[in-house]
Coordinates of N, CA and C and ligand atoms in Angstrom, one line a residue:
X316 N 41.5 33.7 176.7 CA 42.3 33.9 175.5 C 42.5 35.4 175.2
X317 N 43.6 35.8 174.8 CA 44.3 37.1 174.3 C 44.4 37.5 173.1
X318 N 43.6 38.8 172.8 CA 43.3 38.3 171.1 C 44.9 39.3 170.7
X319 N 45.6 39.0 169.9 CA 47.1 40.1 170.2 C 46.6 41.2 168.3
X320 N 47.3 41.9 168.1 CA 46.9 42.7 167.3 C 46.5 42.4 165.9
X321 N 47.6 41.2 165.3 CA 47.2 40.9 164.6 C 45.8 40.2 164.1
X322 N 45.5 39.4 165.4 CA 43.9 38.9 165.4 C 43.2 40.0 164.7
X323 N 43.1 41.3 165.8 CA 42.0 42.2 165.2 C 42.1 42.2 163.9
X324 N 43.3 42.6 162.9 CA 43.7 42.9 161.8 C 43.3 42.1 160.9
X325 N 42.9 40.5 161.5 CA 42.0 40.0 160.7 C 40.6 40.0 160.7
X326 N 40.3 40.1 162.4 CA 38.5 40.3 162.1 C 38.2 41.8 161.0
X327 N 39.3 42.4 161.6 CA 38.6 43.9 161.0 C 38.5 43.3 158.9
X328 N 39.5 42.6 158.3 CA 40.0 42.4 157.5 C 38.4 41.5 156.8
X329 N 38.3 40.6 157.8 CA 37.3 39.7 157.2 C 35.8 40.4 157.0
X330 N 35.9 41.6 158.3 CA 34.4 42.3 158.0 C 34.3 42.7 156.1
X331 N 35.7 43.9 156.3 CA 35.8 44.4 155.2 C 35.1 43.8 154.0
X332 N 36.1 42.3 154.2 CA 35.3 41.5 152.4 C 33.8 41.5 152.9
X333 N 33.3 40.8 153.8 CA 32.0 40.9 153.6 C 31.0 42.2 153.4
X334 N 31.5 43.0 153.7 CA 30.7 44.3 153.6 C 31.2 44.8 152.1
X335 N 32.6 44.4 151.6 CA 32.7 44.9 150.1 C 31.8 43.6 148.9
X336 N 31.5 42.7 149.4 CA 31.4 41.5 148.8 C 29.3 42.2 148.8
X337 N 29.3 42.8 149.8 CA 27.5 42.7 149.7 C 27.3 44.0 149.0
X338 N 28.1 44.5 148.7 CA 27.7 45.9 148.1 C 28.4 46.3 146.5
X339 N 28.4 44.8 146.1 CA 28.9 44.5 144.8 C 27.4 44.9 143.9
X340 N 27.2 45.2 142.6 CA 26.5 45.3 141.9 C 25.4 44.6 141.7
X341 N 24.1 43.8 142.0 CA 23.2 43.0 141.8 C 22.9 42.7 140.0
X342 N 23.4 41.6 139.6 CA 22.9 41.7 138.2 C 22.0 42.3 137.5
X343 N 21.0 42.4 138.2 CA 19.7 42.9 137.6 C 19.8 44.3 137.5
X344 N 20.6 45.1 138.2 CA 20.7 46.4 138.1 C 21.2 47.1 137.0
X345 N 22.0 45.8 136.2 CA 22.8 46.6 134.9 C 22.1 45.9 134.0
X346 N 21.2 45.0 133.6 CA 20.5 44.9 132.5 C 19.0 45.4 132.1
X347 N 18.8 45.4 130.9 CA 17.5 46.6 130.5 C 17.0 45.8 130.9
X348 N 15.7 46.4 131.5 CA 14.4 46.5 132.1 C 13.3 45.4 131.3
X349 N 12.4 45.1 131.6 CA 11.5 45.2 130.8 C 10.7 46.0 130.9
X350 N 10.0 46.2 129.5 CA 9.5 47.9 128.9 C 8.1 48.1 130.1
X351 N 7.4 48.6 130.0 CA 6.3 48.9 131.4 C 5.5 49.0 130.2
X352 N 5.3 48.3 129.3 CA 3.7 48.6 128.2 C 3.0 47.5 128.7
X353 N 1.9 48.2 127.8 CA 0.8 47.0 128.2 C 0.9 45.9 127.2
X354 N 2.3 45.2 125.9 CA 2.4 44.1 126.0 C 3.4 43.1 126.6
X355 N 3.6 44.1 127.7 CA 4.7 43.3 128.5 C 4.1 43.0 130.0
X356 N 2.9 43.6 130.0 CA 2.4 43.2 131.1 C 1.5 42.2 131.1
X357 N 1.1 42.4 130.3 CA 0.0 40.8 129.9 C 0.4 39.8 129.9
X358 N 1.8 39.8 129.8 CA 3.0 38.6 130.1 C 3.1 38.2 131.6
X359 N 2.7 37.0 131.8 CA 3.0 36.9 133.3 C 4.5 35.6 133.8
X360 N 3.7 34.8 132.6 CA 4.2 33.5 132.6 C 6.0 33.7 131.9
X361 N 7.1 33.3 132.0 CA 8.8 33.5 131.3 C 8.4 32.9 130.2
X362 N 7.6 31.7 129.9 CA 7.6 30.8 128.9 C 7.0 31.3 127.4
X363 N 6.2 32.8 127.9 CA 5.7 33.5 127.0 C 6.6 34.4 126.2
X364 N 7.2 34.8 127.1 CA 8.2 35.6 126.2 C 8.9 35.4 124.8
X365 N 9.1 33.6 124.9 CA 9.5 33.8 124.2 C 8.8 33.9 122.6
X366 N 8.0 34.0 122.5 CA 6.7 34.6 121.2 C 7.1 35.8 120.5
X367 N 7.5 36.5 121.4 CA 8.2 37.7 120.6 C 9.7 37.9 120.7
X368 N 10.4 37.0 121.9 CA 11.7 37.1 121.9 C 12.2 36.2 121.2
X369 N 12.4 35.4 120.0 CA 13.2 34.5 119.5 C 13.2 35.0 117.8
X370 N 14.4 33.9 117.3 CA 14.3 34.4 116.2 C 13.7 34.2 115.0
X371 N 13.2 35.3 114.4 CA 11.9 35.7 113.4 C 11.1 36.2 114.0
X372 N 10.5 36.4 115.1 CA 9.8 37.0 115.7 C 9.9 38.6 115.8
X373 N 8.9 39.3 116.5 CA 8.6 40.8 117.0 C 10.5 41.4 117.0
X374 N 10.6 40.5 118.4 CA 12.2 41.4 118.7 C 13.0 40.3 119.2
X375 N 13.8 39.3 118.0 CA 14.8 38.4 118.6 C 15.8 38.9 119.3
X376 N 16.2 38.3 120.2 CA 17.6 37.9 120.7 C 18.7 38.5 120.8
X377 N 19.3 38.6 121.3 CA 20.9 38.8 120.3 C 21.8 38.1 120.4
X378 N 22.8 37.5 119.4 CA 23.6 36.1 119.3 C 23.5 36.2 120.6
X379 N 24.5 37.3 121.2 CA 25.3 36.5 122.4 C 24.3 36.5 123.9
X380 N 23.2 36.4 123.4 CA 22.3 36.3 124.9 C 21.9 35.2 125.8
X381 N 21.9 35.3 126.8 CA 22.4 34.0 127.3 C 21.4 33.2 127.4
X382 N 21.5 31.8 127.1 CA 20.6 31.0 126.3 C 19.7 30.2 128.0
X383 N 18.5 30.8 128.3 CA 18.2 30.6 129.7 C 16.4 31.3 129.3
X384 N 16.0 30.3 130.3 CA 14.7 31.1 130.4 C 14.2 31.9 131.7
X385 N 14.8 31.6 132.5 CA 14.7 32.5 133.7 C 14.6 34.0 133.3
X386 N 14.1 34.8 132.7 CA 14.2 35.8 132.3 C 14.5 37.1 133.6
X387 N 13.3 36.8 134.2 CA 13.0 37.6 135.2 C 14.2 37.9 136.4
X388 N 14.8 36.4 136.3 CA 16.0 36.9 137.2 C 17.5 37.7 136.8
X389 N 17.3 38.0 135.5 CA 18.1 39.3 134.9 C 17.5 40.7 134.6
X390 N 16.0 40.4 134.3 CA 15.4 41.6 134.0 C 14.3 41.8 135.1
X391 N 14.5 42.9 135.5 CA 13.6 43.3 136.9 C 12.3 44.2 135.7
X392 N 11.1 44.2 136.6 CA 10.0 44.7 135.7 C 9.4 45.2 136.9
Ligands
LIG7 C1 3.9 40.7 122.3 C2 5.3 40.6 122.0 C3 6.3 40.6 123.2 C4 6.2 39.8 124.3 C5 5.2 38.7 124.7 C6 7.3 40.1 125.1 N1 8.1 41.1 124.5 FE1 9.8 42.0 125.3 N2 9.8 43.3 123.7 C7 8.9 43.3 122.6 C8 9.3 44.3 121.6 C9 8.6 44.6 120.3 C10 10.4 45.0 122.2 C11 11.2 46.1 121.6 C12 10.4 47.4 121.7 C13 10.2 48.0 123.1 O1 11.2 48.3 123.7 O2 9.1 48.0 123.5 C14 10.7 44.3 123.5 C15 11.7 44.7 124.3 C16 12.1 43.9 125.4 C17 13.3 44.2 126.2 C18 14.4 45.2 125.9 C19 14.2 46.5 126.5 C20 15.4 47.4 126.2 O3 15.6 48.4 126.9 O4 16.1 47.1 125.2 C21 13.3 43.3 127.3 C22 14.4 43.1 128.4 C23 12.2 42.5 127.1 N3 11.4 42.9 126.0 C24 11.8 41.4 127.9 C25 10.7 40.6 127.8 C26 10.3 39.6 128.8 C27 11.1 39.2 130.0 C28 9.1 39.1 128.4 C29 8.3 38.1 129.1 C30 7.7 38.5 130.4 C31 8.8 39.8 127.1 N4 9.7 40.7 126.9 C32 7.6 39.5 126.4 C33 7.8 42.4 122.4 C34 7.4 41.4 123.4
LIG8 C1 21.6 35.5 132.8 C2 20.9 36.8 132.7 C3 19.8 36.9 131.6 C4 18.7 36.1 131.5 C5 18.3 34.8 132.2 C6 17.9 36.7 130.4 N1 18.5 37.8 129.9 FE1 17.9 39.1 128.5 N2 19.6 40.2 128.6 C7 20.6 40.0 129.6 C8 21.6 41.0 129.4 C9 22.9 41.1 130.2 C10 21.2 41.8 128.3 C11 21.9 43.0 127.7 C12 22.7 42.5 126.5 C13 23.4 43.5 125.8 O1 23.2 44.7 126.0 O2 24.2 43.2 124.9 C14 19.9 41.3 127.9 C15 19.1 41.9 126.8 C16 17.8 41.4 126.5 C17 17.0 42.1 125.5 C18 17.3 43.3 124.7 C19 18.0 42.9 123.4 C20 18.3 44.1 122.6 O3 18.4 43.9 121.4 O4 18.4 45.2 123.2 C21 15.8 41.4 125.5 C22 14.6 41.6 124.5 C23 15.9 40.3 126.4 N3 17.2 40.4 127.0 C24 15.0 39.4 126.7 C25 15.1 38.2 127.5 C26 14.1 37.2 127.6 C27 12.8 37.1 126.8 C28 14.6 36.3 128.5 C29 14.0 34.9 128.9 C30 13.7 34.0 127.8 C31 15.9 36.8 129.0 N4 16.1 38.0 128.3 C32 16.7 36.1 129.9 C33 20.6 39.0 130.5 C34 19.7 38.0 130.7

């Protein structure tokens, strides 16, 4: 088989997305941290958090926060 020009035009084309596609922003990179004190280390468990993250507590929420307990997979520590 003969690959004719336009073939390449698409492998080269297909690399492209994938090399632009993997070097997209990782979510965790744009949201705040969790703080490095010693009450956030003592936290090991997600399910704790919420003790001081909900509302009435230390430091609720904010409306628009997304309503999920996975914490850790938005906030890198
Ligand atoms: C003992 C209470 C307490 C617990 C438990 C706690 N936090 Fe916090 N957290 C706070 C307080 C108070 C603040 C705000 C003051 C500060 O930045 O230290 C805060 C701030 C934050 C912030 C915001 C930092 C910023 O830059 O705005 C994130 C993110 C956060 N906590 C995530 C977590 C996660 C994830 C857990 C569970 C592992 C957790 N917290 C457990 C009290 C707590
Ligand atoms: C789907 C991703 C995601 C998950 C899961 C997540 N967060 Fe967040 N969180 C964010 C983003 C994005 C922001 C920044 C929001 C903003 O700046 O308006 C944020 C902000 C915060 C803040 C700072 C609020 C402030 O007033 O500055 C705290 C505290 C926090 N998250 C705690 C938690 C805790 C505790 C959990 C687990 C129960 C959690 N987050 C789970 C994405 C997430």
């Amino acid at each position: 088989m003969k690959l004719r020009k336009a073939d390449w035009w698409f492998v080269l084309f297909a690399v492209a997305v994938v090399v632009g596609v993997s070097l997209l922003p990782a979510p965790k990179d744009r949201n705040p941290v969790v703080p490095k004190n010693a009450e956030h280390q003592a936290v090991t468990a997600e399910k704790d958090c919420i003790v001081c993250h909900q509302a009435g507590a230390a430091k609720p929420l904010p409306d628009r926060h997304p309503r999920r307990q996975d914490c850790f997979r938005c906030h890198a520590r």
